[in-house]
Coordinates of C-alpha atoms and ligand atoms in Angstrom, one line a residue:
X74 CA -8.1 6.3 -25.3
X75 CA -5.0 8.7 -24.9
X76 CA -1.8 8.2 -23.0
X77 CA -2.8 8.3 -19.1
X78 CA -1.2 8.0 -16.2
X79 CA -2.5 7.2 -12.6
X80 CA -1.1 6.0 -9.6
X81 CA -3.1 4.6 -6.8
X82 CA -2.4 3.3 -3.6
X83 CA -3.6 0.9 -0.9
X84 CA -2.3 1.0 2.2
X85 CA -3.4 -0.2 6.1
X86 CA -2.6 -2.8 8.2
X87 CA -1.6 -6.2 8.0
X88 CA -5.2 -8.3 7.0
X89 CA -6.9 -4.9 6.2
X90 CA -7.9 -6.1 2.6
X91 CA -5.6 -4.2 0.9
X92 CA -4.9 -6.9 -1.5
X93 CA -8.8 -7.9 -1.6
X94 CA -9.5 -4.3 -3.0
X95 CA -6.3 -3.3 -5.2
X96 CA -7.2 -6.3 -7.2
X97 CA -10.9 -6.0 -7.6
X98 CA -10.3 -2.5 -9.0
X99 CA -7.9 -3.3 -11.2
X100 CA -10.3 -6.1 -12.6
X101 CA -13.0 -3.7 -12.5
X102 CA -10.8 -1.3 -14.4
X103 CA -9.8 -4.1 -17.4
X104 CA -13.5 -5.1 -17.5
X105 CA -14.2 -1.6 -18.3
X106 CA -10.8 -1.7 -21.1
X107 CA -8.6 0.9 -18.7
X108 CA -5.1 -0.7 -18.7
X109 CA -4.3 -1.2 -15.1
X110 CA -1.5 -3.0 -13.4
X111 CA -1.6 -4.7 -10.2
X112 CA 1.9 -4.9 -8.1
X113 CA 2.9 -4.8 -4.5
X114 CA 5.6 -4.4 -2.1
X115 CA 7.2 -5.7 -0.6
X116 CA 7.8 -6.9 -4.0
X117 CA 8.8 -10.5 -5.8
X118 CA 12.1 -9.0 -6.9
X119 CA 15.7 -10.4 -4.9
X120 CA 15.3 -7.7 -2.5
X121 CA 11.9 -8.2 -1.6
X122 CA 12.8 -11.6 -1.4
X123 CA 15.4 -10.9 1.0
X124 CA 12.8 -8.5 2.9
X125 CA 10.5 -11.7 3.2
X126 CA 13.2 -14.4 4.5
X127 CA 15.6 -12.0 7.0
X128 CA 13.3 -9.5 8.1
X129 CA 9.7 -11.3 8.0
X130 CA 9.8 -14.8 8.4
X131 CA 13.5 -15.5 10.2
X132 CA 13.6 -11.8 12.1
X133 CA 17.1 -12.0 11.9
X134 CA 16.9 -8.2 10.4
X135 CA 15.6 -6.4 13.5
X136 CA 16.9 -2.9 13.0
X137 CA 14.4 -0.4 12.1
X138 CA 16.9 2.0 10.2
X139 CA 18.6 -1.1 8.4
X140 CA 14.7 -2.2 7.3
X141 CA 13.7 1.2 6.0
X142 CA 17.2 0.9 4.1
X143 CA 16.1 -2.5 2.5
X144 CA 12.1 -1.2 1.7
X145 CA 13.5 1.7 0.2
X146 CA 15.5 -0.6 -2.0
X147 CA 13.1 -3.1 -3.0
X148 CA 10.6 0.1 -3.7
X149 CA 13.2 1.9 -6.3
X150 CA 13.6 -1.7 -7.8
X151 CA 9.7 -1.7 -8.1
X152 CA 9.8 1.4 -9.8
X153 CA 12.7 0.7 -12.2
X154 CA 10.6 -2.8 -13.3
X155 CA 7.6 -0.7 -14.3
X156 CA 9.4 1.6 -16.5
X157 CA 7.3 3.3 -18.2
X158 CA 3.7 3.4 -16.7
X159 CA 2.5 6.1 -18.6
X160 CA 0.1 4.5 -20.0
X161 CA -1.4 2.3 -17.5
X162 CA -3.4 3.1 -14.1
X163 CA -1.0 1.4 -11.9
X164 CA -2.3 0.2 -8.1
X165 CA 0.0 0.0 -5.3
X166 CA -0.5 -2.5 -2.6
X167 CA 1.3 -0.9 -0.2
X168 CA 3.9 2.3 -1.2
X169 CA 6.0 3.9 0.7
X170 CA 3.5 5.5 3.7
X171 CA 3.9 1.8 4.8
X172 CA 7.2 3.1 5.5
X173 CA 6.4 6.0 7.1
X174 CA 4.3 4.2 9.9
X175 CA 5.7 0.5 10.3
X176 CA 9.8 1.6 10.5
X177 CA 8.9 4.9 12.3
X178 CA 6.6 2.8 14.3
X179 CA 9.9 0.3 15.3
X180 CA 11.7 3.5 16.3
X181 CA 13.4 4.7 12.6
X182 CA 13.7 8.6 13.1
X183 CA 10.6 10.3 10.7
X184 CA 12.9 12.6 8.7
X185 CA 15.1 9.8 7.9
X186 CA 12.8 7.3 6.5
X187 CA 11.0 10.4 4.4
X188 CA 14.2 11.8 2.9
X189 CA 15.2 8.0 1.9
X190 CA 11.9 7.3 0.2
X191 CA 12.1 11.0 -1.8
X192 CA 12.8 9.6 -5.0
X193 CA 9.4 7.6 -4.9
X194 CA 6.6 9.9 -6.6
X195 CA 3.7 10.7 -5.2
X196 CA 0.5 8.8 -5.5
X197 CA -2.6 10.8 -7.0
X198 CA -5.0 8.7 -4.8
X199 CA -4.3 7.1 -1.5
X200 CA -6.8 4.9 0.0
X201 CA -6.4 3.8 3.5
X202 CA -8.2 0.5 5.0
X203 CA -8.6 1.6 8.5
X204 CA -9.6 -1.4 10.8
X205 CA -8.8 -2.5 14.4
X206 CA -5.9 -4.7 14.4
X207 CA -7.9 -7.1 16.5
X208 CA -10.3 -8.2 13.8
X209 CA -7.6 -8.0 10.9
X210 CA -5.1 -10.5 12.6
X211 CA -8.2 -12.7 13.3
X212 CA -8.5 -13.0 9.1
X213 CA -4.7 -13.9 8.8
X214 CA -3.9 -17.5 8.8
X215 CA 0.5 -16.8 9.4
X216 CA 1.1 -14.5 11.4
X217 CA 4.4 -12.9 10.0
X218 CA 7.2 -11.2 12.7
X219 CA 5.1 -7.3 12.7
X220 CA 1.5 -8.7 13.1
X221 CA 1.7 -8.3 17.0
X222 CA -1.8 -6.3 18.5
X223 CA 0.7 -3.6 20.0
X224 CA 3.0 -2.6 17.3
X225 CA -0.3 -2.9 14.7
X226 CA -1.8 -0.4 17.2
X227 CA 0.9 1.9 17.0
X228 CA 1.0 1.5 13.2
X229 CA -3.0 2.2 12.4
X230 CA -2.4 5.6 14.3
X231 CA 0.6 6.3 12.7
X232 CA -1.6 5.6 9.2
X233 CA -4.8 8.0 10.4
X234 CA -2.5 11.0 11.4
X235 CA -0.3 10.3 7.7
X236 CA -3.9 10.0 6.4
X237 CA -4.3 13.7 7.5
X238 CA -1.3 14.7 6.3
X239 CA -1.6 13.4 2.7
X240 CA -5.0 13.3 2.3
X241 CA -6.0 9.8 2.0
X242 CA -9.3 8.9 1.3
X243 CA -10.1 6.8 4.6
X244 CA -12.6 3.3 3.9
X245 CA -13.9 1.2 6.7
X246 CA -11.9 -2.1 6.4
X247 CA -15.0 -3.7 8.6
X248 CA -16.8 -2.9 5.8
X249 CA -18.0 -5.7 2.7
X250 CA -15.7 -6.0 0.6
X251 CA -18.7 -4.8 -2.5
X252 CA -19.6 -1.9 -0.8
X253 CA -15.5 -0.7 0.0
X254 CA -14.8 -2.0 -3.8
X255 CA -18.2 0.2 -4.9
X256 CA -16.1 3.5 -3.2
X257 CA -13.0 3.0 -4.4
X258 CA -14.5 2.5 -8.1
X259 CA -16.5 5.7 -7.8
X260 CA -13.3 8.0 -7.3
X261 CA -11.0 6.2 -9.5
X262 CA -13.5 6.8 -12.3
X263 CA -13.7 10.3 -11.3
X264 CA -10.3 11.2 -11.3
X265 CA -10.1 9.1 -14.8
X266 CA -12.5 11.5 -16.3
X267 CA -10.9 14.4 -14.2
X268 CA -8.3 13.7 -16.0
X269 CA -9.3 13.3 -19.5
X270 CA -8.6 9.4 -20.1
X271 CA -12.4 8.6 -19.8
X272 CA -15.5 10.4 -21.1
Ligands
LIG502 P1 -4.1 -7.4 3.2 O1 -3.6 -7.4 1.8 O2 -4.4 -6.0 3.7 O3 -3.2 -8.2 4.1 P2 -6.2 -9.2 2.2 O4 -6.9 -8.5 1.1 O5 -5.2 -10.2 1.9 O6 -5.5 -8.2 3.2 O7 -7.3 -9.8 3.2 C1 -7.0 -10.6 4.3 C2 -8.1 -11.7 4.5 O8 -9.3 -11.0 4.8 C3 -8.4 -12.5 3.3 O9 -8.7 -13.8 3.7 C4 -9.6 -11.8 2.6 O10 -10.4 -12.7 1.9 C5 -10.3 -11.3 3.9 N1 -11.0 -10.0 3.6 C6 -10.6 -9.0 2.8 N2 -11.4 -7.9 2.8 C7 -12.4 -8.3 3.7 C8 -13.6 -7.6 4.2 N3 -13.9 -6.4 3.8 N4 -14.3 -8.2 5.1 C9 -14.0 -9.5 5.5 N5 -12.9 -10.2 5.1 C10 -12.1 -9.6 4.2
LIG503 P1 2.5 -7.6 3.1 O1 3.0 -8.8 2.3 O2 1.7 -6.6 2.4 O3 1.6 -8.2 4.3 P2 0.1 -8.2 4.5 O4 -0.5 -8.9 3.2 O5 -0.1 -9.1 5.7 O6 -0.4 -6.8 4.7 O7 3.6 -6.9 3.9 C1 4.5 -7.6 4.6 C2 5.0 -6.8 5.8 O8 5.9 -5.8 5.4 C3 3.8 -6.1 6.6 O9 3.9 -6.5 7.9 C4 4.2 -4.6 6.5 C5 5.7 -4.6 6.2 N1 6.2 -3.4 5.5 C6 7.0 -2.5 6.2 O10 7.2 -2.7 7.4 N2 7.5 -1.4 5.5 C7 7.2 -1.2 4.2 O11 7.7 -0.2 3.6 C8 6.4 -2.2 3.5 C9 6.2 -2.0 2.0 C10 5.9 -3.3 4.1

């Protein structure tokens, strides 16, 4: 197999099974010998850390503009820790659309938040877990400072009109986790042999 290079994305709310999915395909994808790398942000790295403790769990971080400062941070310290991914299918568990909606969402202006997260590239497959923020809280055991019904409301539109936008492939999050896992394999595959790493 030749050098390759994908990169995929999950995003959706808070409990939509973005985690539950990124990994299965990137199992799926090692079972199959594609080199795939799992990672997610925010990320395990000091600023992610920092992300976690002031922003999430002590709320002591409460500006929206100072928040989309600190995600874009942690996400070009994400990138710089990869290095080189060209030859792996790397899956994002959240990129920077999560941006886009949750800080815009909290009142960050839109052209701001884009023009900070412009040295991020794009993904070449989105997938969006759309679900109603009343059944995803109910799978969450912690509720972390953003998982309130009415800011998780705001944020799942802000996803479907980004999903528009940029062309995400939308899944139903209500869905089994086999049968989203089966959908998600299908068009990974495809764009692998799209693109010449698979036959
Ligand atoms: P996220 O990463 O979007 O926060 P997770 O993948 O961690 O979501 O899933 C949150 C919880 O919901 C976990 O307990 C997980 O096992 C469960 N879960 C994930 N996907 C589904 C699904 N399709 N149907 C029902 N429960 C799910
Ligand atoms: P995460 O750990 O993915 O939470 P969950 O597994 O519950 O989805 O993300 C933590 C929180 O960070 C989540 O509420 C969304 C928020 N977030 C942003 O607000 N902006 C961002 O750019 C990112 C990456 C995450």
């Amino acid at each position: 197999m030749g050098a390759y290079f994908l990169l995929i994305v999950f995003e959706g709310i808070d409990g939509s099974g973005k985690s539950t999915q990124a990994k299965l395909l990137v199992s799926r994808l090692l079972e199959r010998g594609v080199h795939s790398v799992y990672s997610r942000e925010p990320t395990e790295g000091a600023v992610g850390e920092l992300i976690r403790h002031y922003v999430l769990e002590a709320a002591s971080i409460t500006n929206p503009v100072t928040i989309a400062l600190l995600y874009a941070a942690d996400r070009s310290d994400h990138l710089e820790k990869l290095g080189d991914m060209s030859r792996a299918v790397q899956v994002f568990d959240r990129y920077y659309f999560s941006s886009i909606a949750y800080q815009v969402a909290a009142g960050a202006p839109l052209e701001f938040v884009e023009r900070i997260n412009s040295f991020a590239p794009r993904p070449d497959l989105t997938f969006l877990l759309d679900i109603d923020p009343r059944l995803s809280l109910g799978r969450l055991s912690k509720h972390d400072a953003f998982e309130s019904r009415g800011y998780l409301d705001k944020v799942r539109s802000a996803f479907l009109h980004l999903a528009k936008i940029y062309n995400f492939q939308v899944l139903q999050g209500d869905d089994t986790p086999r049968a989203i896992s089966e959908t998600v394999f299908r068009q990974v595959w495809g764009k692998l042999v799209e693109s010449g790493a698979v036959v």
